[in-house]
Amino acid sequence: MLSGHDVVEICNDKWKTYEFLRSNNIGTPKTYKNLDSLHQALDNGEINFPIVIKPRWGMASMGIYMADDMKELEVFYNKSLKEIGSSYLKYESAITPDEMIIFQEKLKGQEYGLDVINDLEGNFVKCIPKSKLEMRAGETDLGQVVASKPFDGLAARLSELFRHEVILSVDCFDCSDELKVIEMNCRISGHYPLSHLAGINLPAQIIEWLEGKPTNSRYFEYTEGLYITKDLVPRIIEYKKP
């Protein structure tokens, strides 16, 4: 299940994500797409350290660093470029060879991952939010499934704007005065398993949608307050006699 080309393009390109959110008056961190604009913003006092350095076309938290001063900014910027060049990120990054990295203000607050569910016609169905407590390789390793009410307005707004199919994964921060979105992906993400273990059954609903059946509300009932972890379990994969 995949959303339209325009939705995918906005989600894949973190600069376009920023422009989309700003143009629709949705909270998002201050973002700059090159060093010149960042240095100007620093000189003007628009932004202060610490600054988040991340690949514009990134995933799995590759090449992301936090700079506390100008010296670290230079070192981590070059390190991020090297990581892009030595990984599969280099392919999409080649679309913007002079602007492979973006710079963002560091947000203060609790981070959340939202599963924004639409039906196959792009109608809003449900928002399932999880607090992100521990991360590993860009995925939520430990989180708590929480009530949807504080996030329903943002979720419904994104649903209306995108009209995406099935699922939009949204990373956001609760910055006390407003929710600020940092990234979006129109696919099942690393924090969906928490939703599933809490009671959500999106795969079953997708099958019924494809069979022409209506939305079944019981597939979207979940238990609030659960702490869920994606354990790594050691196991033997092969035995060779000494």
Coordinates of N, CA and C in Angstrom, one line a residue:
M1 N 0.9 -1.2 0.0 CA 0.0 0.0 0.0 C 0.9 1.2 0.0
L2 N 0.7 2.1 -1.0 CA 1.6 3.3 -1.1 C 0.8 4.5 -1.5
S3 N 1.1 5.6 -0.9 CA 0.5 6.9 -1.2 C 1.0 7.4 -2.5
G4 N 0.4 8.5 -2.9 CA 0.8 9.1 -4.2 C 2.2 9.7 -4.2
H5 N 2.7 10.0 -5.4 CA 4.0 10.4 -5.6 C 4.3 11.7 -4.9
D6 N 3.4 12.6 -4.9 CA 3.6 13.9 -4.2 C 3.9 13.7 -2.7
V7 N 3.1 12.8 -2.1 CA 3.2 12.6 -0.6 C 4.5 11.9 -0.3
V8 N 4.9 10.9 -1.1 CA 6.2 10.3 -0.9 C 7.3 11.2 -1.1
E9 N 7.3 12.1 -2.1 CA 8.3 13.1 -2.3 C 8.5 14.1 -1.2
I10 N 7.4 14.5 -0.6 CA 7.5 15.5 0.5 C 8.1 14.8 1.8
C11 N 7.7 13.5 2.0 CA 8.2 12.8 3.2 C 9.7 12.4 3.0
N12 N 10.1 12.0 1.8 CA 11.5 11.6 1.6 C 12.5 12.7 1.8
D13 N 12.1 13.9 1.3 CA 13.0 15.1 1.3 C 12.7 15.9 2.5
K14 N 13.6 15.9 3.5 CA 13.3 16.6 4.7 C 13.3 18.1 4.6
W15 N 13.9 18.7 3.5 CA 13.7 20.1 3.3 C 12.3 20.4 2.8
K16 N 11.8 19.6 1.9 CA 10.4 19.7 1.4 C 9.4 19.5 2.6
T17 N 9.7 18.6 3.5 CA 8.9 18.4 4.7 C 8.8 19.7 5.5
Y18 N 9.9 20.3 5.7 CA 9.9 21.6 6.4 C 9.1 22.6 5.7
E19 N 9.3 22.8 4.4 CA 8.5 23.8 3.6 C 7.0 23.5 3.7
F20 N 6.7 22.2 3.5 CA 5.3 21.8 3.6 C 4.6 22.2 4.9
L21 N 5.3 21.9 6.0 CA 4.8 22.1 7.3 C 4.6 23.6 7.6
R22 N 5.7 24.4 7.2 CA 5.6 25.8 7.4 C 4.5 26.5 6.6
S23 N 4.3 26.0 5.3 CA 3.3 26.6 4.5 C 1.9 26.3 4.9
N24 N 1.8 25.3 5.8 CA 0.4 24.9 6.3 C 0.3 25.2 7.8
N25 N 1.2 26.1 8.3 CA 1.1 26.6 9.7 C 1.1 25.5 10.7
I26 N 1.9 24.4 10.4 CA 2.1 23.3 11.4 C 3.5 23.5 12.0
G27 N 3.5 23.4 13.3 CA 4.8 23.6 14.1 C 5.9 22.6 13.6
T28 N 7.1 23.2 13.5 CA 8.2 22.4 13.1 C 9.5 23.2 13.5
P29 N 10.6 22.5 13.7 CA 11.8 23.3 14.1 C 12.4 24.1 13.0
K30 N 13.0 25.2 13.4 CA 13.7 26.1 12.4 C 14.7 25.2 11.7
T31 N 14.7 25.3 10.4 CA 15.5 24.5 9.5 C 16.3 25.3 8.4
Y32 N 17.5 24.9 8.1 CA 18.3 25.6 7.1 C 18.9 24.5 6.2
K33 N 19.0 24.8 4.9 CA 19.4 23.8 4.0 C 20.9 23.9 3.5
N34 N 21.6 24.9 4.0 CA 23.0 24.9 3.7 C 23.7 25.7 4.8
L35 N 25.1 25.6 4.7 CA 25.9 26.3 5.8 C 25.8 27.8 5.7
D36 N 25.7 28.4 4.5 CA 25.6 29.8 4.4 C 24.4 30.4 5.1
S37 N 23.2 29.8 4.9 CA 22.0 30.2 5.5 C 22.0 30.0 7.0
L38 N 22.6 28.9 7.4 CA 22.8 28.6 8.9 C 23.7 29.7 9.5
H39 N 24.8 30.0 8.9 CA 25.7 31.0 9.5 C 25.0 32.3 9.6
Q40 N 24.3 32.7 8.6 CA 23.6 34.0 8.6 C 22.5 34.0 9.8
A41 N 21.8 32.9 10.0 CA 20.9 32.8 11.0 C 21.5 32.8 12.4
L42 N 22.7 32.2 12.5 CA 23.4 32.3 13.8 C 23.9 33.7 14.1
D43 N 24.4 34.4 13.0 CA 24.8 35.8 13.2 C 23.7 36.7 13.6
N44 N 22.5 36.4 13.1 CA 21.3 37.2 13.3 C 20.6 36.9 14.6
G45 N 21.0 35.8 15.3 CA 20.4 35.4 16.5 C 19.1 34.6 16.3
E46 N 18.8 34.2 15.1 CA 17.6 33.4 14.8 C 17.6 32.0 15.4
I47 N 18.8 31.5 15.5 CA 19.0 30.1 16.1 C 20.3 30.1 16.9
N48 N 20.3 29.2 17.9 CA 21.5 29.1 18.7 C 21.8 27.6 18.9
F49 N 23.1 27.4 19.3 CA 23.5 26.0 19.6 C 22.7 25.5 20.8
P50 N 22.5 24.2 20.9 CA 23.0 23.1 20.0 C 22.2 23.1 18.7
I51 N 22.8 22.5 17.6 CA 22.2 22.4 16.3 C 22.2 21.0 15.9
V52 N 21.1 20.5 15.4 CA 21.1 19.1 14.8 C 21.5 19.1 13.4
I53 N 22.4 18.2 13.1 CA 22.9 18.0 11.7 C 22.4 16.7 11.2
K54 N 21.7 16.7 10.1 CA 21.2 15.4 9.6 C 21.1 15.4 8.0
P55 N 21.2 14.2 7.4 CA 21.1 14.1 6.0 C 19.7 14.5 5.5
R56 N 19.7 15.3 4.4 CA 18.4 15.7 3.9 C 17.6 14.5 3.4
W57 N 18.3 13.5 2.9 CA 17.6 12.3 2.4 C 17.9 11.1 3.3
G58 N 17.9 11.3 4.6 CA 18.3 10.3 5.5 C 17.3 9.3 5.9
M59 N 17.7 8.3 6.6 CA 16.9 7.3 7.3 C 17.7 6.5 8.3
A60 N 17.0 5.8 9.2 CA 17.6 5.0 10.2 C 18.6 5.8 11.1
S61 N 18.4 7.1 11.2 CA 19.3 8.0 12.0 C 20.8 8.0 11.6
M62 N 21.0 7.6 10.3 CA 22.4 7.6 9.8 C 22.9 9.1 9.6
G63 N 24.1 9.4 10.0 CA 24.7 10.7 9.8 C 24.1 11.8 10.6
I64 N 23.4 11.5 11.7 CA 22.9 12.6 12.5 C 23.8 12.9 13.7
Y65 N 24.0 14.2 13.9 CA 24.9 14.6 15.0 C 24.4 15.9 15.6
M66 N 24.9 16.1 16.8 CA 24.5 17.3 17.6 C 25.7 18.2 17.8
A67 N 25.7 19.4 17.3 CA 26.8 20.3 17.4 C 26.6 21.3 18.5
D68 N 27.5 21.5 19.5 CA 27.4 22.4 20.5 C 28.1 23.7 20.3
D69 N 28.9 23.8 19.3 CA 29.6 25.0 18.9 C 30.1 25.0 17.5
M70 N 30.8 26.0 17.0 CA 31.2 26.1 15.6 C 32.2 25.1 15.3
K71 N 33.1 24.7 16.2 CA 34.1 23.7 15.9 C 33.4 22.4 15.6
E72 N 32.5 22.0 16.5 CA 31.8 20.7 16.4 C 30.9 20.7 15.1
L73 N 30.4 21.9 14.8 CA 29.6 22.0 13.6 C 30.4 21.6 12.3
E74 N 31.6 22.2 12.2 CA 32.4 21.9 11.1 C 32.8 20.4 11.0
V75 N 33.2 19.8 12.2 CA 33.6 18.4 12.2 C 32.5 17.5 11.9
F76 N 31.3 17.7 12.5 CA 30.2 16.8 12.3 C 29.6 17.0 10.9
Y77 N 29.6 18.2 10.4 CA 29.1 18.4 9.0 C 29.9 17.5 8.1
N78 N 31.3 17.6 8.2 CA 32.1 16.8 7.3 C 32.0 15.3 7.5
K79 N 31.8 14.9 8.8 CA 31.6 13.5 9.1 C 30.3 13.0 8.5
S80 N 29.2 13.8 8.6 CA 27.9 13.4 8.0 C 28.0 13.2 6.5
L81 N 28.8 14.1 5.9 CA 29.0 14.0 4.4 C 29.7 12.7 4.1
K82 N 30.7 12.3 4.8 CA 31.4 11.1 4.6 C 30.5 9.9 4.8
E83 N 29.6 9.9 5.8 CA 28.7 8.8 6.0 C 27.7 8.7 4.9
I84 N 27.3 9.8 4.3 CA 26.3 9.8 3.2 C 27.0 9.1 2.0
G85 N 28.3 9.6 1.7 CA 29.0 9.1 0.6 C 29.4 7.6 0.6
S86 N 29.4 7.1 1.8 CA 29.8 5.7 2.0 C 28.6 4.7 2.2
S87 N 27.4 5.2 2.1 CA 26.2 4.4 2.3 C 25.2 4.6 1.2
Y88 N 24.1 3.9 1.3 CA 23.1 4.0 0.2 C 22.4 5.3 0.2
L89 N 22.7 6.2 1.2 CA 22.1 7.5 1.2 C 22.6 8.3 0.1
K90 N 23.8 7.9 -0.5 CA 24.4 8.7 -1.6 C 23.5 8.8 -2.8
Y91 N 22.6 7.8 -3.0 CA 21.9 7.7 -4.3 C 20.8 8.8 -4.3
E92 N 20.0 8.9 -3.3 CA 19.0 10.0 -3.3 C 19.6 11.4 -3.0
S93 N 20.7 11.4 -2.2 CA 21.4 12.6 -1.9 C 22.0 13.2 -3.2
A94 N 22.2 12.4 -4.2 CA 22.8 12.9 -5.5 C 21.8 13.9 -6.2
I95 N 20.5 13.8 -5.8 CA 19.5 14.7 -6.3 C 19.8 16.2 -6.0
T96 N 20.4 16.4 -4.8 CA 20.8 17.7 -4.3 C 22.2 17.7 -3.9
P97 N 23.2 17.6 -4.8 CA 24.6 17.3 -4.4 C 25.2 18.5 -3.6
D98 N 24.7 19.7 -3.8 CA 25.3 20.8 -3.0 C 24.5 21.1 -1.7
E99 N 23.4 20.4 -1.5 CA 22.6 20.6 -0.3 C 22.1 19.2 0.2
M100 N 23.1 18.3 0.6 CA 22.8 17.0 1.1 C 22.4 17.0 2.6
I101 N 22.7 18.1 3.3 CA 22.5 18.1 4.7 C 21.6 19.3 5.1
I102 N 20.8 19.1 6.1 CA 20.0 20.2 6.7 C 20.4 20.4 8.1
F103 N 20.1 21.6 8.7 CA 20.4 21.9 10.0 C 19.2 22.4 10.7
Q104 N 18.9 21.9 11.9 CA 17.7 22.2 12.7 C 18.0 22.6 14.1
E105 N 17.1 23.4 14.6 CA 17.2 23.7 16.1 C 16.9 22.5 16.9
K106 N 17.5 22.4 18.0 CA 17.3 21.3 19.0 C 16.0 21.6 19.8
L107 N 15.0 20.7 19.6 CA 13.8 20.9 20.4 C 13.8 20.4 21.8
K108 N 13.1 21.0 22.7 CA 13.0 20.6 24.1 C 11.6 20.1 24.3
G109 N 11.5 18.9 24.9 CA 10.2 18.3 25.1 C 10.2 16.8 24.9
Q110 N 9.1 16.1 25.1 CA 9.0 14.7 24.9 C 8.7 14.4 23.5
E111 N 9.4 13.4 22.9 CA 9.2 13.0 21.5 C 8.2 11.9 21.5
Y112 N 7.3 12.0 20.4 CA 6.3 11.0 20.2 C 6.3 10.5 18.7
G113 N 5.9 9.3 18.6 CA 5.7 8.7 17.2 C 4.2 8.5 17.0
L114 N 3.6 9.0 16.0 CA 2.2 8.9 15.7 C 2.0 8.0 14.5
D115 N 1.1 7.1 14.6 CA 0.6 6.3 13.4 C -0.8 7.0 13.0
V116 N -0.8 7.7 11.9 CA -2.0 8.4 11.5 C -2.6 7.5 10.4
I117 N -3.7 6.9 10.7 CA -4.4 5.9 9.9 C -5.5 6.5 9.0
N118 N -5.4 6.3 7.7 CA -6.5 6.7 6.8 C -7.0 5.4 6.1
D119 N -8.2 5.5 5.6 CA -8.7 4.4 4.8 C -8.2 4.5 3.4
L120 N -8.6 3.6 2.5 CA -8.1 3.6 1.1 C -8.5 4.8 0.3
E121 N -9.5 5.5 0.8 CA -9.9 6.7 0.1 C -9.3 8.0 0.7
G122 N -8.4 7.8 1.7 CA -7.8 8.9 2.3 C -8.5 9.6 3.4
N123 N -9.6 8.9 4.0 CA -10.4 9.5 5.1 C -9.7 9.1 6.4
F124 N -9.7 10.1 7.3 CA -9.1 9.9 8.6 C -9.8 8.8 9.4
V125 N -9.1 7.9 10.0 CA -9.6 6.8 10.8 C -9.2 6.9 12.3
K126 N -7.9 7.0 12.5 CA -7.4 6.9 13.9 C -6.0 7.4 14.0
C127 N -5.6 7.9 15.2 CA -4.3 8.3 15.5 C -3.9 7.5 16.7
I128 N -2.7 6.8 16.6 CA -2.2 6.0 17.7 C -0.8 6.6 18.1
P129 N -0.7 7.4 19.2 CA 0.6 8.0 19.6 C 1.3 7.1 20.6
K130 N 2.6 7.2 20.5 CA 3.5 6.5 21.5 C 4.6 7.5 21.9
S131 N 4.9 7.5 23.2 CA 6.1 8.3 23.6 C 7.3 7.5 23.3
K132 N 8.4 8.2 22.8 CA 9.6 7.5 22.5 C 10.6 7.6 23.7
L133 N 10.8 6.5 24.3 CA 11.7 6.5 25.5 C 13.1 6.1 25.3
E134 N 13.3 5.1 24.4 CA 14.6 4.6 24.0 C 14.6 4.4 22.5
M135 N 15.7 4.8 21.8 CA 15.8 4.6 20.4 C 17.0 3.8 20.0
R136 N 16.9 3.1 18.9 CA 18.0 2.3 18.4 C 17.9 2.3 16.9
A137 N 19.0 2.8 16.2 CA 19.1 2.8 14.7 C 17.9 3.5 14.1
G138 N 17.4 4.6 14.8 CA 16.3 5.4 14.2 C 15.0 4.8 14.5
E139 N 14.9 3.7 15.3 CA 13.6 3.1 15.6 C 13.3 3.2 17.1
T140 N 12.0 3.2 17.4 CA 11.6 3.2 18.8 C 11.8 1.8 19.4
D141 N 12.7 1.7 20.4 CA 13.0 0.4 21.0 C 12.2 0.2 22.3
L142 N 11.9 1.3 23.0 CA 11.0 1.3 24.1 C 10.1 2.5 24.1
G143 N 8.8 2.3 24.3 CA 7.9 3.4 24.2 C 6.6 3.1 25.0
Q144 N 5.8 4.1 25.2 CA 4.6 4.0 26.0 C 3.4 4.4 25.1
V145 N 2.4 3.6 24.9 CA 1.2 3.9 24.1 C 0.4 4.8 25.0
V146 N 0.0 6.0 24.4 CA -0.7 7.0 25.2 C -2.1 7.4 24.6
A147 N -2.8 8.2 25.3 CA -4.1 8.6 24.8 C -4.0 9.4 23.5
S148 N -4.9 9.3 22.6 CA -4.8 10.0 21.3 C -5.3 11.4 21.3
K149 N -6.2 11.8 22.3 CA -6.8 13.1 22.2 C -5.9 14.3 22.0
P150 N -4.8 14.4 22.7 CA -3.9 15.6 22.5 C -3.3 15.6 21.1
F151 N -3.4 14.5 20.4 CA -2.7 14.5 19.1 C -3.7 14.4 17.9
D152 N -5.0 14.3 18.2 CA -6.0 14.1 17.2 C -6.1 15.2 16.2
G153 N -6.0 16.4 16.8 CA -6.1 17.6 15.9 C -5.0 17.7 14.8
L154 N -3.7 17.4 15.3 CA -2.6 17.4 14.3 C -2.8 16.3 13.4
A155 N -3.2 15.1 13.8 CA -3.3 13.9 13.0 C -4.4 14.2 11.9
A156 N -5.5 14.7 12.3 CA -6.6 15.0 11.4 C -6.2 16.0 10.3
R157 N -5.4 17.0 10.8 CA -5.0 18.0 9.8 C -4.0 17.5 8.8
L158 N -3.1 16.6 9.2 CA -2.2 16.0 8.3 C -2.9 15.0 7.3
S159 N -3.9 14.3 7.9 CA -4.7 13.4 7.1 C -5.4 14.2 6.0
E160 N -6.0 15.3 6.4 CA -6.7 16.1 5.4 C -5.8 16.7 4.3
L161 N -4.6 17.1 4.7 CA -3.7 17.7 3.7 C -3.1 16.7 2.8
F162 N -2.8 15.5 3.3 CA -2.1 14.5 2.5 C -3.1 13.6 1.7
R163 N -4.2 13.3 2.4 CA -5.1 12.2 1.9 C -4.4 11.0 1.6
H164 N -3.4 10.6 2.4 CA -2.6 9.5 2.2 C -3.4 8.2 2.4
E165 N -2.8 7.1 1.9 CA -3.5 5.8 2.0 C -2.9 5.0 3.1
V166 N -3.7 4.5 4.0 CA -3.4 3.6 5.1 C -2.7 4.2 6.2
I167 N -1.4 4.6 6.1 CA -0.6 5.0 7.3 C 0.4 6.1 6.9
L168 N 0.5 7.1 7.8 CA 1.5 8.1 7.8 C 2.2 8.1 9.2
S169 N 3.5 7.8 9.2 CA 4.2 7.8 10.4 C 4.8 9.2 10.7
V170 N 4.5 9.8 11.9 CA 4.9 11.1 12.2 C 5.7 11.2 13.5
D171 N 6.8 11.8 13.4 CA 7.7 12.1 14.6 C 7.5 13.5 15.0
C172 N 7.1 13.7 16.3 CA 6.9 15.1 16.7 C 7.3 15.2 18.2
F173 N 7.5 16.5 18.6 CA 7.8 16.8 20.0 C 6.7 17.6 20.6
D174 N 6.4 17.3 21.9 CA 5.5 18.2 22.6 C 6.3 19.2 23.3
C175 N 6.2 20.4 22.7 CA 7.1 21.5 23.2 C 6.3 22.5 24.2
S176 N 5.4 21.9 24.9 CA 4.6 22.6 26.0 C 3.5 23.5 25.4
D177 N 4.0 24.4 24.5 CA 3.0 25.3 23.9 C 2.4 24.8 22.6
E178 N 3.1 23.9 21.9 CA 2.5 23.3 20.7 C 3.3 22.0 20.3
L179 N 2.6 21.2 19.5 CA 3.3 20.0 18.9 C 4.1 20.5 17.7
K180 N 5.3 20.0 17.6 CA 6.2 20.3 16.4 C 6.6 19.1 15.7
V181 N 6.3 19.0 14.4 CA 6.7 17.8 13.6 C 8.1 17.9 13.1
I182 N 8.9 16.8 13.2 CA 10.2 16.9 12.7 C 10.4 16.0 11.5
E183 N 9.6 14.9 11.4 CA 9.7 14.0 10.2 C 8.4 13.3 10.0
M184 N 8.2 12.8 8.7 CA 7.1 12.0 8.4 C 7.5 11.0 7.3
N185 N 6.8 9.8 7.4 CA 7.1 8.8 6.4 C 5.7 8.1 6.1
C186 N 5.4 8.0 4.8 CA 4.1 7.4 4.5 C 4.3 5.9 4.3
R187 N 4.6 5.2 5.4 CA 4.8 3.8 5.4 C 4.7 3.3 6.9
I188 N 4.6 2.0 7.1 CA 4.7 1.4 8.4 C 6.1 1.7 8.9
S189 N 6.3 2.2 10.1 CA 7.6 2.6 10.6 C 8.0 1.7 11.8
G190 N 9.2 2.0 12.3 CA 9.7 1.2 13.4 C 8.9 1.3 14.7
H191 N 8.0 2.2 14.8 CA 7.2 2.3 16.1 C 5.8 1.7 15.9
Y192 N 5.4 1.2 14.7 CA 4.1 0.5 14.5 C 4.0 -0.7 15.4
P193 N 5.0 -1.6 15.6 CA 4.9 -2.8 16.4 C 4.3 -2.5 17.8
L194 N 4.6 -1.3 18.3 CA 4.0 -0.9 19.6 C 2.5 -0.8 19.6
S195 N 2.1 -0.2 18.5 CA 0.6 0.0 18.2 C 0.0 -1.4 18.1
H196 N 0.6 -2.3 17.4 CA 0.1 -3.6 17.2 C 0.0 -4.4 18.5
L197 N 1.0 -4.4 19.3 CA 1.0 -5.1 20.5 C 0.0 -4.5 21.5
A198 N -0.4 -3.2 21.4 CA -1.3 -2.6 22.2 C -2.8 -2.9 21.8
G199 N -2.9 -3.6 20.7 CA -4.3 -4.0 20.3 C -4.7 -3.6 18.8
I200 N -3.9 -2.7 18.2 CA -4.3 -2.3 16.8 C -4.0 -3.4 15.8
N201 N -4.9 -3.6 14.9 CA -4.6 -4.7 13.9 C -4.8 -4.1 12.5
L202 N -3.8 -3.3 12.0 CA -3.9 -2.7 10.7 C -3.9 -3.7 9.6
P203 N -3.0 -4.7 9.6 CA -3.0 -5.7 8.5 C -4.4 -6.3 8.3
A204 N -5.1 -6.7 9.3 CA -6.4 -7.3 9.2 C -7.4 -6.3 8.5
Q205 N -7.3 -5.0 8.9 CA -8.2 -4.0 8.4 C -7.9 -3.7 6.9
I206 N -6.6 -3.8 6.5 CA -6.2 -3.6 5.1 C -6.8 -4.7 4.3
I207 N -6.8 -5.9 4.7 CA -7.4 -7.0 4.0 C -8.9 -6.8 3.8
E208 N -9.5 -6.4 4.8 CA -11.0 -6.2 4.7 C -11.3 -5.0 3.8
W209 N -10.5 -3.9 3.9 CA -10.7 -2.8 3.0 C -10.6 -3.3 1.5
L210 N -9.6 -4.1 1.2 CA -9.4 -4.6 -0.1 C -10.5 -5.5 -0.6
E211 N -11.2 -6.1 0.4 CA -12.4 -6.9 0.1 C -13.6 -6.1 0.0
G212 N -13.5 -4.8 0.1 CA -14.6 -3.9 0.0 C -15.4 -3.7 1.2
K213 N -14.9 -4.2 2.4 CA -15.6 -4.0 3.6 C -15.4 -2.7 4.3
P214 N -16.3 -2.2 5.1 CA -16.1 -0.9 5.8 C -15.0 -1.0 6.9
T215 N -14.7 0.2 7.4 CA -13.7 0.2 8.6 C -14.4 -0.4 9.8
N216 N -13.6 -1.3 10.4 CA -14.0 -2.0 11.6 C -13.4 -1.4 12.8
S217 N -14.2 -0.7 13.6 CA -13.6 0.0 14.8 C -12.9 -0.8 15.8
R218 N -13.2 -2.1 15.9 CA -12.5 -3.0 16.9 C -11.1 -3.2 16.5
Y219 N -10.7 -3.0 15.2 CA -9.3 -3.1 14.9 C -8.4 -2.0 15.4
F220 N -9.1 -0.9 15.9 CA -8.4 0.3 16.3 C -8.6 0.6 17.7
E221 N -9.0 -0.4 18.5 CA -9.1 -0.3 20.0 C -7.7 -0.7 20.6
Y222 N -7.2 0.1 21.5 CA -5.9 -0.3 22.1 C -5.9 0.1 23.6
T223 N -5.0 -0.5 24.3 CA -4.8 -0.3 25.7 C -3.8 0.8 25.9
E224 N -4.3 1.9 26.5 CA -3.4 3.1 26.8 C -2.5 2.8 28.0
G225 N -1.3 3.4 28.1 CA -0.4 3.3 29.2 C 0.6 2.1 29.2
L226 N 0.5 1.3 28.2 CA 1.4 0.1 28.1 C 2.8 0.6 27.7
Y227 N 3.8 0.1 28.5 CA 5.2 0.2 28.1 C 5.6 -1.0 27.3
I228 N 6.1 -0.8 26.1 CA 6.4 -1.9 25.2 C 7.8 -1.7 24.6
T229 N 8.5 -2.9 24.6 CA 9.9 -2.9 24.1 C 10.0 -3.9 23.0
K230 N 10.9 -3.6 22.1 CA 11.2 -4.6 21.0 C 12.5 -5.3 21.4
D231 N 12.4 -6.3 22.2 CA 13.6 -7.0 22.7 C 14.5 -7.6 21.6
L232 N 15.8 -7.7 21.8 CA 16.7 -8.5 20.9 C 17.0 -9.7 21.7
V233 N 16.7 -10.9 21.1 CA 16.9 -12.1 21.8 C 18.0 -12.9 21.2
P234 N 19.1 -13.2 22.0 CA 20.2 -14.0 21.4 C 19.8 -15.4 21.0
R235 N 20.3 -15.9 19.9 CA 19.9 -17.2 19.5 C 21.0 -17.8 18.6
I236 N 21.1 -19.1 18.6 CA 22.1 -19.8 17.8 C 21.6 -19.9 16.3
I237 N 22.4 -19.5 15.4 CA 22.0 -19.5 14.0 C 22.7 -20.6 13.2
E238 N 23.8 -21.2 13.8 CA 24.5 -22.2 13.1 C 25.4 -22.9 14.0
Y239 N 25.6 -24.3 13.8 CA 26.5 -25.0 14.6 C 27.5 -25.8 13.7
K240 N 28.8 -25.6 14.0 CA 29.8 -26.4 13.2 C 30.6 -27.2 14.3
K241 N 30.7 -28.4 14.0 CA 31.4 -29.3 14.9 C 32.9 -28.9 15.0
P242 N 33.5 -28.7 16.2 CA 34.9 -28.3 16.3 C 35.8 -29.4 15.6

